[in-house]
Every structure is written in structure tokens, then in C-alpha cells.
mmCIF file of C-alpha atoms in Angstrom:
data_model
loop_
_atom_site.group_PDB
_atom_site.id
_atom_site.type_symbol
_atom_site.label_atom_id
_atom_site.label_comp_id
_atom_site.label_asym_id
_atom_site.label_seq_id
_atom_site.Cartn_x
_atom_site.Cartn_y
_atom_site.Cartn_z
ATOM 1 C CA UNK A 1 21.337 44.168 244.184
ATOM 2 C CA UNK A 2 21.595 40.856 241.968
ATOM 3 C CA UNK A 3 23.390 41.884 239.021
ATOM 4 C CA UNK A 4 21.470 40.384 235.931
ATOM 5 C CA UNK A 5 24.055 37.934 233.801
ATOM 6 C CA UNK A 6 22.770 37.435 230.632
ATOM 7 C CA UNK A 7 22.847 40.849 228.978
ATOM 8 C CA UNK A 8 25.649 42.003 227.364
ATOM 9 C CA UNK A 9 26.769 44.806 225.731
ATOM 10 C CA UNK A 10 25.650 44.553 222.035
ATOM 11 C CA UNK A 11 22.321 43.870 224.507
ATOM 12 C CA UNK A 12 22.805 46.793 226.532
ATOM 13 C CA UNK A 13 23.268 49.512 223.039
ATOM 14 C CA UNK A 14 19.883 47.547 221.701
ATOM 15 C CA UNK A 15 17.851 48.052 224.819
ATOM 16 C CA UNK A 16 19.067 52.132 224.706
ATOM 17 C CA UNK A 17 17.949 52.028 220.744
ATOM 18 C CA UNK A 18 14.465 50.285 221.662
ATOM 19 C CA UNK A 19 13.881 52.530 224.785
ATOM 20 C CA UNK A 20 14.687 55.862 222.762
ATOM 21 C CA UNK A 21 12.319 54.278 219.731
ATOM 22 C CA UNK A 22 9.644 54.237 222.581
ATOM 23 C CA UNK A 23 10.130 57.147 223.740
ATOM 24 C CA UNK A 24 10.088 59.439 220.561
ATOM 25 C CA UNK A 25 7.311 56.846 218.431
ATOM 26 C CA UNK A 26 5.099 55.541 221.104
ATOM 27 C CA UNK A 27 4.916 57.054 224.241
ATOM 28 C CA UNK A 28 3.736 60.452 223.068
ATOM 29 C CA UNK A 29 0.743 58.926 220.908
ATOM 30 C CA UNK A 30 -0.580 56.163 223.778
ATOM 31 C CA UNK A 31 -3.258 57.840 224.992
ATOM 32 C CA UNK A 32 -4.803 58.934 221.989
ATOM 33 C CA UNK A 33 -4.506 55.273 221.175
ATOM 34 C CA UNK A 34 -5.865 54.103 223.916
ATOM 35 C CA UNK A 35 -8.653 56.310 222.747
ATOM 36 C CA UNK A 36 -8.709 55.035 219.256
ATOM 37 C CA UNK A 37 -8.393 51.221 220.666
ATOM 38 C CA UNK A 38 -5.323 50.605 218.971
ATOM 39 C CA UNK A 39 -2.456 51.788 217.630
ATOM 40 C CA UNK A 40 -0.915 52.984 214.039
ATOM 41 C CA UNK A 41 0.349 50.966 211.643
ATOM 42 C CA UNK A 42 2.728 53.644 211.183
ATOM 43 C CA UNK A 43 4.269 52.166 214.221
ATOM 44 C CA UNK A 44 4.351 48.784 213.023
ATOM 45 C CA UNK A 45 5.913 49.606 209.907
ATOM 46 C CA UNK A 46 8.654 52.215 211.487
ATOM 47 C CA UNK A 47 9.438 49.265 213.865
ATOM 48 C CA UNK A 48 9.988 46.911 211.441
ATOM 49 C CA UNK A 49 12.658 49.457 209.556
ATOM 50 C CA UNK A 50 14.537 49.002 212.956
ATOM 51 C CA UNK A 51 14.527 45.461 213.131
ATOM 52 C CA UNK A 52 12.398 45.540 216.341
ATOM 53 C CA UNK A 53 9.604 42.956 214.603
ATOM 54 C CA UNK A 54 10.718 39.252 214.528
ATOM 55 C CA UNK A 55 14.339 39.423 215.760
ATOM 56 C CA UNK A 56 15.052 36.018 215.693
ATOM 57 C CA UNK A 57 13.800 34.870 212.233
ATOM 58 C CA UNK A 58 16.220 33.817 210.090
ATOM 59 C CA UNK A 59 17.353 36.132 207.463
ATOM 60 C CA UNK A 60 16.655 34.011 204.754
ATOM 61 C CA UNK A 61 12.841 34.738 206.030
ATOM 62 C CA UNK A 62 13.292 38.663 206.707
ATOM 63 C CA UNK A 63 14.486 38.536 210.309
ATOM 64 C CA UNK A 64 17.783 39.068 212.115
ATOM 65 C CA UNK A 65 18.819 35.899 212.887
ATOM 66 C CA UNK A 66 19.144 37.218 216.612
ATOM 67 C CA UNK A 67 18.807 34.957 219.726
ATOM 68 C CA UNK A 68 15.757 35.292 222.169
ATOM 69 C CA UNK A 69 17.308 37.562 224.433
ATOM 70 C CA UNK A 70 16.913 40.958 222.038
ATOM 71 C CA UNK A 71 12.895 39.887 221.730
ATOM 72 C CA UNK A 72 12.998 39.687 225.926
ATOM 73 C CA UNK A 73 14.559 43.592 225.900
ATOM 74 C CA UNK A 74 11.588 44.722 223.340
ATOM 75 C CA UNK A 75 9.414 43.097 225.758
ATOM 76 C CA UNK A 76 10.658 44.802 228.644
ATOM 77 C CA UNK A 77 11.058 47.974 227.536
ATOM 78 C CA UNK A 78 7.104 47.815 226.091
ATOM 79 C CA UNK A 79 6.388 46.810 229.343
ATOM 80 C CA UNK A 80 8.294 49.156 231.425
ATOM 81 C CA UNK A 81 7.008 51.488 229.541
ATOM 82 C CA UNK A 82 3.633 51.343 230.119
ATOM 83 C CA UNK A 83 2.684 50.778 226.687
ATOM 84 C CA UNK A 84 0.447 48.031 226.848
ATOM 85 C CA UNK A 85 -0.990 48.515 223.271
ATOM 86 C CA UNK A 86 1.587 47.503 221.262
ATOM 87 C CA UNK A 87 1.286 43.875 220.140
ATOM 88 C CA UNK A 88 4.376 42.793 218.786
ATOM 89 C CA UNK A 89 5.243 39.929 221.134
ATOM 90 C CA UNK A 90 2.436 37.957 220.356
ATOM 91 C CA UNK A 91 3.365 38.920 216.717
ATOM 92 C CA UNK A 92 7.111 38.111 216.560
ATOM 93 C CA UNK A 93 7.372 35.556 219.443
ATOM 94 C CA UNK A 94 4.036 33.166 219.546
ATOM 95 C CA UNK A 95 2.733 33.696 215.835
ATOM 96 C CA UNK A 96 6.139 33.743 213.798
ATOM 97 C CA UNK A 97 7.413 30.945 215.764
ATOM 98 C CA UNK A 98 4.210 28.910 214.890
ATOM 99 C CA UNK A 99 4.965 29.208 211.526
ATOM 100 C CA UNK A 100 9.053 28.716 211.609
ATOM 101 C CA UNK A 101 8.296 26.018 213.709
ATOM 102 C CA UNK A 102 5.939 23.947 212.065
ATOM 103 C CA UNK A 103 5.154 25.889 208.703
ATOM 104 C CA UNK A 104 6.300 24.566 205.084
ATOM 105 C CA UNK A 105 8.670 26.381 202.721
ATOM 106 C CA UNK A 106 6.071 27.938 200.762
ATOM 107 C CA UNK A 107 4.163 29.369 204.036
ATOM 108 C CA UNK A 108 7.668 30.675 205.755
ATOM 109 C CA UNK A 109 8.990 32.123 202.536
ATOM 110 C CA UNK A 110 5.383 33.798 202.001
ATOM 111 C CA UNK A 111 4.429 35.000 205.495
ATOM 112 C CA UNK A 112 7.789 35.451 207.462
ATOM 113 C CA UNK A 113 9.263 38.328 205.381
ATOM 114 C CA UNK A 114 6.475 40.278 205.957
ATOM 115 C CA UNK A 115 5.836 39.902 209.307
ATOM 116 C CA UNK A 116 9.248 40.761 209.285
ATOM 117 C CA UNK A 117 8.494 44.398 207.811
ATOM 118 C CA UNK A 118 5.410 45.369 209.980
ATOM 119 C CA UNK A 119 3.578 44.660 206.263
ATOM 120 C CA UNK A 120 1.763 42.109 207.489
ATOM 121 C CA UNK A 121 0.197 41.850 211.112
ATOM 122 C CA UNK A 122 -0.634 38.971 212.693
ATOM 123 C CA UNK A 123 -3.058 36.966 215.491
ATOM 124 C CA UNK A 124 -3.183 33.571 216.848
ATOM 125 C CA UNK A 125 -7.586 32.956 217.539
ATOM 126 C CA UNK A 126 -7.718 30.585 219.821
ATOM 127 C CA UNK A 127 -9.975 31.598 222.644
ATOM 128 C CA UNK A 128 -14.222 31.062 221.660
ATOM 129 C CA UNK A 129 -17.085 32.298 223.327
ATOM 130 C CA UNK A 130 -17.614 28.961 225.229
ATOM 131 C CA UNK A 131 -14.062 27.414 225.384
ATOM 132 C CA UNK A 132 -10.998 29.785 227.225
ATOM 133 C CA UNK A 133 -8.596 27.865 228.799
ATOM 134 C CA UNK A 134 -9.936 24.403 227.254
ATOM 135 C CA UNK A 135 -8.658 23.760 223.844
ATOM 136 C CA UNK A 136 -10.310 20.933 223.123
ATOM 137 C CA UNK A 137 -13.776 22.428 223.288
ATOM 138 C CA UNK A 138 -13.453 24.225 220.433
ATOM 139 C CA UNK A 139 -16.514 24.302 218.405
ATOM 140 C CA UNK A 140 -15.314 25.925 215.364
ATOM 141 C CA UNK A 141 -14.692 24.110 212.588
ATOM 142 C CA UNK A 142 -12.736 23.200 209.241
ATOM 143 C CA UNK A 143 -13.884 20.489 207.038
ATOM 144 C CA UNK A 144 -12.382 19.332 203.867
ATOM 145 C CA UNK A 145 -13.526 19.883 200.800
ATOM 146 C CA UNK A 146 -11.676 19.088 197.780
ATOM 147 C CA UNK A 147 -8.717 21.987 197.676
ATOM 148 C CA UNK A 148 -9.900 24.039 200.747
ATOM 149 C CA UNK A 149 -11.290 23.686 204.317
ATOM 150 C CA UNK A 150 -14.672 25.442 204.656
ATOM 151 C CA UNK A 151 -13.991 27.210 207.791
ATOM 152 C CA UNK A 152 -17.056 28.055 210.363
ATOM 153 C CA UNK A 153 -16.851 29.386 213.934
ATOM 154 C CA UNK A 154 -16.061 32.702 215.838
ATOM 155 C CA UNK A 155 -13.534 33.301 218.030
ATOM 156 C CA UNK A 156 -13.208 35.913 220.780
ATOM 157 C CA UNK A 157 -10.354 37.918 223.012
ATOM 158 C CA UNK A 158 -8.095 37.696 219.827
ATOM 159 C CA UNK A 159 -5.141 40.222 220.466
ATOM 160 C CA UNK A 160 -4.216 42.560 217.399
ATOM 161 C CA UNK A 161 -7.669 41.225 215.894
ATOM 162 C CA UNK A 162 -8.705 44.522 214.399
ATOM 163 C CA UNK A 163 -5.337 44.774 212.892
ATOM 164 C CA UNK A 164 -4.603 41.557 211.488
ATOM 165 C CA UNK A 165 -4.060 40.649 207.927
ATOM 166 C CA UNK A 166 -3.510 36.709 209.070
ATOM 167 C CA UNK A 167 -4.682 34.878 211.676
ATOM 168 C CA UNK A 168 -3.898 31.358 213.708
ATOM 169 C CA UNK A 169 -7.117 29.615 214.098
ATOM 170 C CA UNK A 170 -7.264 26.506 215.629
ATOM 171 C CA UNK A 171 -10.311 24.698 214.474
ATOM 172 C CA UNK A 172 -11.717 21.086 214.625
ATOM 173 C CA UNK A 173 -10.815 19.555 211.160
ATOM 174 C CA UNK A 174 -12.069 16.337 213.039
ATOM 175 C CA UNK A 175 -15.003 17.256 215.743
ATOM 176 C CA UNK A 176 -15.811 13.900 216.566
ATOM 177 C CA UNK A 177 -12.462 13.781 218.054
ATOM 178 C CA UNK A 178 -10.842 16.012 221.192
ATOM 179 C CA UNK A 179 -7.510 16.885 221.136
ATOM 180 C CA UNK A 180 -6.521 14.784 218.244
ATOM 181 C CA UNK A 181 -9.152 16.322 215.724
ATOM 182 C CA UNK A 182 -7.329 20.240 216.757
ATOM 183 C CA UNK A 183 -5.963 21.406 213.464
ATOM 184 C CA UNK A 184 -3.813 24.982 212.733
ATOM 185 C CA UNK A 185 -4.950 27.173 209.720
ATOM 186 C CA UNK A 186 -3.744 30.113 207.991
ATOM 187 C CA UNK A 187 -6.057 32.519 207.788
ATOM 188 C CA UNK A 188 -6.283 35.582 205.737
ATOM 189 C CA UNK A 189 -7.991 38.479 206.945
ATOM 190 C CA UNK A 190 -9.657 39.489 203.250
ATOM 191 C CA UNK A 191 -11.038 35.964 202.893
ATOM 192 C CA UNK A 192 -14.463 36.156 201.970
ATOM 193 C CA UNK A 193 -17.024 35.355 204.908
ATOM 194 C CA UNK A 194 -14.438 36.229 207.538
ATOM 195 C CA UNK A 195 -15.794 39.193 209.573
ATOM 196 C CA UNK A 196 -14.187 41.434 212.001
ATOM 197 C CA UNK A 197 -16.715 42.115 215.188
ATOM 198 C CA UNK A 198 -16.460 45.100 216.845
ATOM 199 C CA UNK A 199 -13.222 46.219 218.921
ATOM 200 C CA UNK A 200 -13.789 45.143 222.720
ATOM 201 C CA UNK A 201 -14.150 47.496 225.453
ATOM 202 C CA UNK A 202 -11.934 45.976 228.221
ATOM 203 C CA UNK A 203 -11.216 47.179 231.419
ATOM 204 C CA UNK A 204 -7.292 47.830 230.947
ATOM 205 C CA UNK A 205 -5.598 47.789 227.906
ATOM 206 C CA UNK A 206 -7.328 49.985 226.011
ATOM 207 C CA UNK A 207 -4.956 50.704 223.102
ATOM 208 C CA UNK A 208 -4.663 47.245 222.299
ATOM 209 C CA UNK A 209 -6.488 45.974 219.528
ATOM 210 C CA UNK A 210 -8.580 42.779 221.183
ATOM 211 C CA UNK A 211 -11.521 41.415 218.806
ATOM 212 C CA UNK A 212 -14.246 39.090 217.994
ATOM 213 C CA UNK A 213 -13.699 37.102 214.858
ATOM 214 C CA UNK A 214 -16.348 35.105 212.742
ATOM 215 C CA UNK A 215 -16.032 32.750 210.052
ATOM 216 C CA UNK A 216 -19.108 31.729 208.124
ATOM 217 C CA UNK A 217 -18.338 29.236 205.459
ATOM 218 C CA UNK A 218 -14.675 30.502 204.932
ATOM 219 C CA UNK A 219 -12.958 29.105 202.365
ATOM 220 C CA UNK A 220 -8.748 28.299 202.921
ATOM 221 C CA UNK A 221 -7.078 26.600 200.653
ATOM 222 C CA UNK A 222 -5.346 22.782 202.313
ATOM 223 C CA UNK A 223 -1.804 24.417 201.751
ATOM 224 C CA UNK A 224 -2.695 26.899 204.831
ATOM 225 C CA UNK A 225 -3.128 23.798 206.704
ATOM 226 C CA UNK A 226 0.216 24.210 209.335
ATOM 227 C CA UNK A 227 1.789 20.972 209.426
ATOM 228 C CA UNK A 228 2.664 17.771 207.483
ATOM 229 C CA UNK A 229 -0.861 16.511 208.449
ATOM 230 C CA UNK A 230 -4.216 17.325 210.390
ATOM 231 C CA UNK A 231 -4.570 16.806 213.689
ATOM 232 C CA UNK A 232 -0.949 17.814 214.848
ATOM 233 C CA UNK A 233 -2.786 21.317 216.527
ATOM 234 C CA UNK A 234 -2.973 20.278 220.139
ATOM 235 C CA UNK A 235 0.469 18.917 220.085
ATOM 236 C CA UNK A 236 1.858 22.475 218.053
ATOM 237 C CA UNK A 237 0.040 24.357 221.212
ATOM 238 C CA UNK A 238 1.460 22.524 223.475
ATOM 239 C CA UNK A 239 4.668 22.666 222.062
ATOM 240 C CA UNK A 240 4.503 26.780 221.837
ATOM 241 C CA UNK A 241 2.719 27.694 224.952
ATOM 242 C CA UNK A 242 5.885 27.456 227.375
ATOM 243 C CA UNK A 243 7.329 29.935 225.168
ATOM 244 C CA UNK A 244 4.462 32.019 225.481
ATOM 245 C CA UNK A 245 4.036 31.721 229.183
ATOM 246 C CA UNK A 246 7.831 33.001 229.530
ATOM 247 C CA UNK A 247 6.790 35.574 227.654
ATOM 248 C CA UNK A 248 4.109 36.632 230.087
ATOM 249 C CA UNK A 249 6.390 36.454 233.012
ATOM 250 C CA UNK A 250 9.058 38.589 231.083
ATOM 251 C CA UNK A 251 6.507 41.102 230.844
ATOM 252 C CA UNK A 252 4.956 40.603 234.471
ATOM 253 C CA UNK A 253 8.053 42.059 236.643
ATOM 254 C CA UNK A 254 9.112 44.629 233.923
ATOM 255 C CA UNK A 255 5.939 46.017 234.668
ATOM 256 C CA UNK A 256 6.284 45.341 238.159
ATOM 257 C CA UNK A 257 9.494 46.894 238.323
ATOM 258 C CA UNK A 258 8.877 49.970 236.805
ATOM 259 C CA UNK A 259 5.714 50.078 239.276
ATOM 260 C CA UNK A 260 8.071 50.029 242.446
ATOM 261 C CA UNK A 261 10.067 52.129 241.096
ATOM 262 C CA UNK A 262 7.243 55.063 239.775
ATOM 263 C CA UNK A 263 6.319 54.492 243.540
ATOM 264 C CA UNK A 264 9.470 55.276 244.691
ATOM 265 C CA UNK A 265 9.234 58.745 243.160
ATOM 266 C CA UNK A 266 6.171 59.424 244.664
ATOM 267 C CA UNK A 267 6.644 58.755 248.145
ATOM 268 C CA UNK A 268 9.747 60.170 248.156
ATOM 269 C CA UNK A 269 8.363 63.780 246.976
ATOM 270 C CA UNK A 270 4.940 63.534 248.095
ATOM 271 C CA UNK A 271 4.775 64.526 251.961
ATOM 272 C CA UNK A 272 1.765 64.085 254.322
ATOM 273 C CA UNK A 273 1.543 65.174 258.096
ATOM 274 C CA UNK A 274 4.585 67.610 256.924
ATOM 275 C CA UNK A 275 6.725 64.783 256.262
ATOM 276 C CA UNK A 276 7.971 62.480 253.176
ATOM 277 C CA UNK A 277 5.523 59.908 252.536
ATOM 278 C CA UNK A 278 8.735 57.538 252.527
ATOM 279 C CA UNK A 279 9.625 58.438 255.860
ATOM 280 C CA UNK A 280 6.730 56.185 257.423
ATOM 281 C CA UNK A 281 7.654 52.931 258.513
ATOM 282 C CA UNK A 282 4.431 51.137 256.614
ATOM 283 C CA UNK A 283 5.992 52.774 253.366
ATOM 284 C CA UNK A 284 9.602 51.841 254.138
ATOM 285 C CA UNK A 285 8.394 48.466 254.786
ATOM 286 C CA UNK A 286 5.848 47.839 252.131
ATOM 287 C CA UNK A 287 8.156 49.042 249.560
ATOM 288 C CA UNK A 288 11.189 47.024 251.031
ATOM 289 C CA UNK A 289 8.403 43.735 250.974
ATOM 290 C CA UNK A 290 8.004 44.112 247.372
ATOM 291 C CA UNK A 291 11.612 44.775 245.956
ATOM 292 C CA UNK A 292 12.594 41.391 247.934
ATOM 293 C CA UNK A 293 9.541 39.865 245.767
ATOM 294 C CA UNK A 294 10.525 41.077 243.039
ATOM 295 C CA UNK A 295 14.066 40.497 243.093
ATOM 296 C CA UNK A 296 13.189 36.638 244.064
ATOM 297 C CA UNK A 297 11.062 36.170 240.426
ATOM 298 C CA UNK A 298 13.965 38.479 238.799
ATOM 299 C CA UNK A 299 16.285 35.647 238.922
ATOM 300 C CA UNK A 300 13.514 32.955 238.147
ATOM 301 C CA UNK A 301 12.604 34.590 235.421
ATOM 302 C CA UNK A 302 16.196 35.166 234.242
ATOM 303 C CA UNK A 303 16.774 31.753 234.994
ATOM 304 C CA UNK A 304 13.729 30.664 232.872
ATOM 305 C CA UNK A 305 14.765 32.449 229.958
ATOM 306 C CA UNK A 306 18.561 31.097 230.225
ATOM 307 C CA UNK A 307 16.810 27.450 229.787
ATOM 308 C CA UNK A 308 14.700 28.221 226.962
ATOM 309 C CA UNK A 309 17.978 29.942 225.146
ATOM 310 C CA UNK A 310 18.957 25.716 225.811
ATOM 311 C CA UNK A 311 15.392 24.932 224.774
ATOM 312 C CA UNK A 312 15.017 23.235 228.507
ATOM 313 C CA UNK A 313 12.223 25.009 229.649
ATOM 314 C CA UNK A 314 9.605 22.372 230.139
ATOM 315 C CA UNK A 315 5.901 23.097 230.707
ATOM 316 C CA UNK A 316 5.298 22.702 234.098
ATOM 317 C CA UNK A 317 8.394 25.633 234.699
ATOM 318 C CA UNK A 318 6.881 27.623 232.922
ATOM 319 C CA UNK A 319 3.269 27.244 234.300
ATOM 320 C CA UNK A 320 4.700 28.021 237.384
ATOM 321 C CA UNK A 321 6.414 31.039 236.288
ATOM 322 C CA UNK A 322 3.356 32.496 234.270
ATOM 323 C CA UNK A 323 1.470 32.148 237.673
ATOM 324 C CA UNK A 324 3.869 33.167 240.154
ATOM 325 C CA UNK A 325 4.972 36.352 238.435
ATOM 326 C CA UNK A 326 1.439 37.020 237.112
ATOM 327 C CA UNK A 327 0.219 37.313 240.646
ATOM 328 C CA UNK A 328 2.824 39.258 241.882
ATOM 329 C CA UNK A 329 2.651 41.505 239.090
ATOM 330 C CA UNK A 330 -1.080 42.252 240.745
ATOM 331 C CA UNK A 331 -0.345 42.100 244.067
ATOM 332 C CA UNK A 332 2.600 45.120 243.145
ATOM 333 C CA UNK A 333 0.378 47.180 241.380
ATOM 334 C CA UNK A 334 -2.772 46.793 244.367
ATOM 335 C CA UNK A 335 -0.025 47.642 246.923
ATOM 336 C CA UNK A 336 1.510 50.895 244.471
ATOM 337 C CA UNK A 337 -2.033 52.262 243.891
ATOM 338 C CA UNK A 338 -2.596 52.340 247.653
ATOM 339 C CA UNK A 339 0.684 54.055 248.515
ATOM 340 C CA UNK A 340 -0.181 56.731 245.451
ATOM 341 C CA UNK A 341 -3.513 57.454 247.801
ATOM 342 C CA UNK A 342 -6.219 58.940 245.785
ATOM 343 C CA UNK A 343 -3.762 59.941 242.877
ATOM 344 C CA UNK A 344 -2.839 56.640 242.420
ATOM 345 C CA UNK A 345 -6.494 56.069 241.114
ATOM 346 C CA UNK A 346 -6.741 58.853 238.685
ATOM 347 C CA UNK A 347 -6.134 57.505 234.763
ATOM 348 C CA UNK A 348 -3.401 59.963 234.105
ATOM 349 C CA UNK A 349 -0.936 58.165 236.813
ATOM 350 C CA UNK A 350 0.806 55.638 235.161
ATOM 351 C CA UNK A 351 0.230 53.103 238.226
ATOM 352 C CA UNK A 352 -3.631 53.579 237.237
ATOM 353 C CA UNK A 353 -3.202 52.018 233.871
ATOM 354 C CA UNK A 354 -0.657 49.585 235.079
ATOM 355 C CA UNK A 355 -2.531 48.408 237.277
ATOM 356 C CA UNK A 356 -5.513 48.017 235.234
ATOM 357 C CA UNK A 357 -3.412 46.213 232.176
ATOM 358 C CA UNK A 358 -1.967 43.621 235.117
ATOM 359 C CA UNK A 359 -5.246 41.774 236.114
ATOM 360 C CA UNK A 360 -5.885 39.961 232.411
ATOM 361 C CA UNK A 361 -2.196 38.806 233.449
ATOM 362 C CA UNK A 362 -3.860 35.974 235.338
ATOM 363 C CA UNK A 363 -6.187 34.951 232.645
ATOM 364 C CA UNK A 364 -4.642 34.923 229.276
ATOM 365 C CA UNK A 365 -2.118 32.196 228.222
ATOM 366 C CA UNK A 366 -3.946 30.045 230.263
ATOM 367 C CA UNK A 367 -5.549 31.035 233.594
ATOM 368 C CA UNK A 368 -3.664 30.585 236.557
ATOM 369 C CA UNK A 369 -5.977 28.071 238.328
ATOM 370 C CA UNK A 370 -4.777 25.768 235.329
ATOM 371 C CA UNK A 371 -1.197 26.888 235.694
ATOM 372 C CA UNK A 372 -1.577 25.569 239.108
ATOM 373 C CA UNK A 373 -3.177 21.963 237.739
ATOM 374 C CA UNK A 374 -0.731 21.561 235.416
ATOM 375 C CA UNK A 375 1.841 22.370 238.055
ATOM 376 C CA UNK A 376 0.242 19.386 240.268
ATOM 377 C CA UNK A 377 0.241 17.192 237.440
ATOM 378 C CA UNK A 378 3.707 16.866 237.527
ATOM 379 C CA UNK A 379 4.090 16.331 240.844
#
């Protein structure tokens, strides 16, 4: 097969230390989290011992100073793993980044270090009960007064929400304007008037923390404002969501990859009409289909990640990447369900929950309908 180039083997020793952190720390406790709808902090905080929790950072903010290829291994090895509750990428690699990116001293000196730790946990709230994909529809808003912004608004899907002791909301500071009037804020979870709603009961996913969040008259001081000025929100998103779309396409054929190969396993020792379920020609040739698809957004992905280690990957590449490997993530886990037969339905099969974590794949970051129009745009 395509030997993968960009892993070496200071890469190689780190993705044996993640996997065996998985597999003694996480792995034996995910499905009482998935009953508890989220997962310990004791996690968190172990995993930040390790290093595993904002690689990159620089160490003057708590971090390794690592490149972006040691966050891709953590992200493969959650996702390989089946252990869709964690929620350190959108910690470590969309919310940190935010704030390196585009934070001042004060906010990366305050913040950073202990995102670095696990001390802190973090969520971006975008998403509102009447704007998804459209940013500028945002209704919730942050309007000046004197020191502070008095923040209103609720926000909904929001990813480690339960969990998080600061929170990315982007809010209207300017609601007579669109996309210009977008602002960033830093939120703290403890501020008075902003309220937790309950934890949402999703159809995959269960051990991950996703929340409604409601601000009623919040007060945050101007110096959480992120950025020199307001307005600069839409242009931060837009400058951060290739990252994050990579991201999702990172995570789309680990998953998919250790799908094929759990359903390898199976049809290899499970027999039917007296024989290996392998040894009929539909199986040989469905699971032959997918490892060529597979293989094919492999070296896309690999090749996506090489240009954002050049900071070249440009929106519409990644768009098509989120939505290419997003629906072939689904399409694997439909076809590995069906060759698993009635097992592969039952919630203790791995391919069960893998295959009900893959569909919000095609929704979040951005659905995949405006992957493809953004695609098209730059035609």
C-alpha cells in the first residue's frame, strides 16, 4: 500500500505513547461516559501531564512548541479509537489557535497555560438556534457599555459546553451590520447571567459533552474582546475554519480506517452457509471498493495537511476535503454495518457507535451542501 511520508520516528514513539494513554485512561471508562454524557476531567488533566493538550503552543504559553503533525496523531488515534467523547481537538486546535492567533499578550499569557494543563477547558459557541451554517445571522449580541460588553443571546450544539470554563462566542457587537458587525469574546463560564442548558441527547456521540448556552445580560469586560478592534470576527472565522475543516477530514478516514479494518476481522471469522463470510465475492469486493476509497482520500488528506504545515491550504481545499472525506466516512460505516449483519447494529459493536458518531460529520464545521458552494465559488 501507499506508504504515508510525513511521519517520522520521534512521530512514530508519540503515536505508541498516545495509543497506550488511550488504551489504559480512556477506552476502559467510554461507555460509562457515554452514559454520563461526558467524560472526566480526570482525563483532561492526566492528558495535559503528558503533553497531549495544545502541542503546538509555544512554551512561553504552556505548550510544546511542536508542529501540527503530533496534534494530527492525537486526532487519529481518538478517532481510531472509537472514542468520540473526548474533545480535545476542538480544544487545542480551533480554540487555542483563536487565541494565539489573534489574542493579546495579556489574554495568551492568561488563557494558554492553562489550556495547556487540562485546568482550563474550552468551547468555541458559534452555532444558535436559528443560524447553523450562516454566521452572519447571528442574533446574539454584545453591546458596549463603558468597560464591558453586555452580552445577550443563546447558543446551541456547543461541543465540550457542559465542561467549559471559557467559551468563543461570536456575537453582533454591531447588529445593524452582517458580517462586518461579527465580533469574538472571551467568555467565562462563572460570569454571572451565563447559564448552562441541559446536556443534549444526540443520536451518536453520546460521551461528548454538546450544550445549550444562554447569556442574559452578561457582563465581559472590552479586554476579552479578541482582536485589535470590533468587527474583525467574520474575517478571524474565516481565517480558522480551513484549519478546522482539515481537522474533520483527519478524523473522517481514521475512523474510516479503523472501520474497514474492524470489518475485516469480522468477516474473516464470522462464517455463514459453512463458509467465511470473506470468502463471498460481494464481501471480497465491497471491502476491496472501500480500501481503494480510502486509500484515494489517505493521500489527499496527507497531502492537505503537508500544505497547511506551509500554511497553503486555502479554503476552497479544504471545503472539499471536509466534504469528500466526510461522506465517505458515512458511506464506510453504512457499507461495514451491513457486512456485520444484525451484529453490526447492536451498541456494543464498535461499527454501531462509529457509525452513529459519523453522520454529524456532514453537518458540523459547516454542512457539506455549503462545502460544495464554496467549492463552486471558486470555480
Amino acid at each position: 500500500m501507499i506508504p504515508r511520508t510525513l511521519f517520522d520516528a520521534d512521530l512514530d514513539g508519540f503515536r505508541d505513547s498516545v495509543r497506550k494513554f488511550l488504551e489504559q485512561e480512556a477506552a476502559p471508562y467510554h461507555e460509562q461516559w457515554e452514559k454520563d454524557g461526558q467524560v472526566s476531567r480526570e482525563l483532561w488533566e492526566k492528558a495535559g501531564e503528558l503533553g497531549f493538550l495544545c502541542p503546538t503552543m509555544p512554551e512561553e504559553y504552556g505548550g510544546v512548541g511542536a508542529d501540527f503533525r503530533y496534534s494530527a496523531v492525537i486526532m487519529e488515534e481518538v478517532s481510531r479509537a472509537g472514542l468520540s467523547g473526548i474533545g480535545w481537538t476542538l480544544h487545542s486546535d480551533i480554540v487555542a489557535p483563536y487565541i494565539l492567533n489573534h489574542g493579546s499578550e495579556e489574554q495568551k499569557k492568561h488563557y494558554l497555560p492553562k489550556m495547556a494543563t487540562g485546568e482550563m477547558i474550552t468551547a468555541i459557541a458559534m452555532s444558535e438556534p436559528g443560524a447553523g451554517s450562516d454566521l452572519q445571522g447571528v442574533k446574539t449580541t454584545a453591546l458596549k457599555d463603558g468597560d464591558n460588553y453586555i452580552l445577550n443571546g443563546s447558543k446551541t450544539f456547543i461541543t465540550n459546553g457542559q465542561m467549559a470554563d471559557l467559551v468563543i462566542v461570536v456575537a453582533k457587537t454591531d447588529p445593524k451590520e452582517g458580517a462586518k458587525g461579527i465580533s469574538l469574546l472571551l467568555v467565562e463560564s462563572d460570569s454571572e447571567g451565563f447559564q448552562k442548558g441541559h446536556n443534549l441527547n444526540k443520536v451518536g456521540m453520546k460521551a461528548q459533552d454538546t450544550s445549550e448556552l444562554f447569556f442574559q445580560d452578561v457582563k465581559v469586560p472590552t479586554k476579552n474582546l479578541l482582536g485589535s478592534m470590533e468587527g474583525q470576527g467574520f474575517m478571524q472565522l474565516m481565517m480558522e475554519l480551513p484549519a478546522e475543516r482539515l481537522q474533520i477530514g483527519i478524523t473522517a478516514i481514521a475512523a474510516a480506517e479503523a472501520a474497514w479494518q474492524w470489518t475485516l476481522d469480522y468477516v474473516t471469522e464470522r462464517k455463514a452457509f459453512g463458509k467465511p463470510v470473506i470468502k463471498f465475492q460481494n464481501t471480497r469486493f465491497k471491502m476491496a471498493e472501500m480500501k481503494a476509497e480510502i486509500t484515494a482520500a489517505r493521500v489527499f488528506t496527507d497531502r492537505c495537511l503537508e500544505l497547511h504545515l506551509d500554511k497553503k491550504l486555502d479554503i476552497p481545499t479544504a471545503a472539499m476535503l471536509k466534504q469528500y472525506t466526510t461522506d465517505l466516512q458515512c458511506k464506510v460505516m453504512d457499507e461495514c454495518v451491513q457486512l456485520h449483519g444484525g451484529y453490526g447494529y447492536m451498541w456494543e459493536y464498535p461499527i454501531a457507535r462509529a457509525w452513529a458518531d459519523s453522520r454529524v460529520q456532514r453537518i458540523y464545521g459547516g454542512t457539506n451542501e455549503i462545502m460544495k458552494e464554496i467549492v463552486a465559488r471558486a470555480f
